[in-house]
Amino acid sequence: MELKLSRPICFFDLETTGIDIGKDRIVEISIFKVFPNGNKESKTWLVNPTIPIPPQTTAVHGIDDEKVANEPTFSQLASQIQNMIKDSDLAGYNSDRFDIPLLAEEMLRAGVDFDMKNRVSVDVQTVFHKMEERTLSAALKFYCGKKLENAHSAEADTMATYEILKAQLDRYPELENDMKSLAEFTTRKKIADFAGMIAFDKDGEEIFTFGKHKGAKVEKVLETEPGYFSWIQNADFPLYTKKVLTAIKLRKLNTK
């Protein structure tokens, strides 16, 4: 089954220096863009992360410091990547919890604004886990009858994710072939920032999910304890979390 698209969608995968969204860096990114008219475009970049790649991470994806020493940094690639994805919805495998948050951090670090306000994301892993509870390799075997060759290569994982989503739509007629519906289906919980430090309560208002103000409304905390905002802005929190918190603070000021 081919995807029914009202706008382009970019399937993407990252290989990184580790799994800390706030501190780790991208070493490889692959993007596979599918257009509503059926046209397709793909691009893969190796990236110099500007920090050492730990040996245990190299053991997973095969990319070491020497391999990326002469490759461009993410800051040098950011405008190209932004131009490829700016008009598109996003899709990936575990992308809502890892790839999109880390991509957002890299974009903001490079001085390129990034948010999800005018697009949706489809996490193919969530479809799989809700339906079958397996890994990416098992998903490709289960849905497509294929063996995942060159696993933990960004390009191989990206193409596998694309093939799996199409096969999932064939297998599950109850899944609507619409990116907005798939995005809603693959959303685990409503969060305001990618790191999940600010979520929405049952009334749709932002609340903190950590620390001494866990469960408290963000606007209320910012009003009664202004120093908490400054502490977060100066501490080691993800850049996107700081951006969301700033937007909430400005929104409150503009309503006074």
Tab-separated table of N, CA and C in Angstrom, residues 6-10 33 35-36 81-90 118-119:
chain	number	residue	atom	x	y	z
A	6	SER	N	-0.943	14.335	1.939
A	6	SER	CA	-1.389	15.664	1.553
A	6	SER	C	-0.203	16.626	1.501
A	7	ARG	N	0.924	16.199	2.049
A	7	ARG	CA	2.167	16.957	2.014
A	7	ARG	C	3.311	15.955	2.058
A	8	PRO	N	4.544	16.344	1.752
A	8	PRO	CA	5.652	15.389	1.807
A	8	PRO	C	5.859	14.850	3.223
A	9	ILE	N	6.462	13.683	3.306
A	9	ILE	CA	6.852	13.126	4.602
A	9	ILE	C	8.298	12.652	4.499
A	10	CYS	N	9.093	12.968	5.504
A	10	CYS	CA	10.502	12.579	5.535
A	10	CYS	C	10.721	11.479	6.564
A	33	LYS	N	12.671	11.172	1.506
A	33	LYS	CA	11.507	12.058	1.375
A	33	LYS	C	10.548	11.513	0.327
A	35	PHE	N	6.973	12.296	-1.684
A	35	PHE	CA	6.080	13.379	-2.058
A	35	PHE	C	4.672	12.844	-2.359
A	36	PRO	N	3.656	13.695	-2.232
A	36	PRO	CA	2.282	13.248	-2.515
A	36	PRO	C	2.090	12.676	-3.912
A	81	ILE	N	19.753	20.298	5.575
A	81	ILE	CA	18.788	19.403	6.208
A	81	ILE	C	17.459	20.111	6.420
A	82	GLN	N	17.523	21.363	6.875
A	82	GLN	CA	16.312	22.149	7.082
A	82	GLN	C	15.543	22.330	5.770
A	83	ASN	N	16.248	22.605	4.684
A	83	ASN	CA	15.592	22.777	3.389
A	83	ASN	C	14.898	21.506	2.924
A	84	MET	N	15.437	20.366	3.310
A	84	MET	CA	14.849	19.091	2.888
A	84	MET	C	13.613	18.738	3.701
A	85	ILE	N	13.572	19.116	4.971
A	85	ILE	CA	12.475	18.671	5.841
A	85	ILE	C	11.462	19.760	6.167
A	86	LYS	N	11.731	21.022	5.824
A	86	LYS	CA	10.922	22.133	6.341
A	86	LYS	C	9.462	22.085	5.897
A	87	ASP	N	9.158	21.470	4.759
A	87	ASP	CA	7.777	21.421	4.277
A	87	ASP	C	7.108	20.078	4.553
A	88	SER	N	7.724	19.259	5.405
A	88	SER	CA	7.318	17.859	5.514
A	88	SER	C	6.903	17.441	6.918
A	89	ASP	N	6.047	16.410	6.963
A	89	ASP	CA	5.852	15.671	8.196
A	89	ASP	C	7.079	14.788	8.390
A	90	LEU	N	7.238	14.221	9.595
A	90	LEU	CA	8.414	13.401	9.890
A	90	LEU	C	7.993	12.001	10.309
A	118	ASN	N	3.589	22.949	12.856
A	118	ASN	CA	2.834	22.846	11.611
A	118	ASN	C	3.042	21.528	10.894
A	119	ARG	N	3.442	20.511	11.643
A	119	ARG	CA	3.602	19.180	11.047
A	119	ARG	C	3.315	18.111	12.084
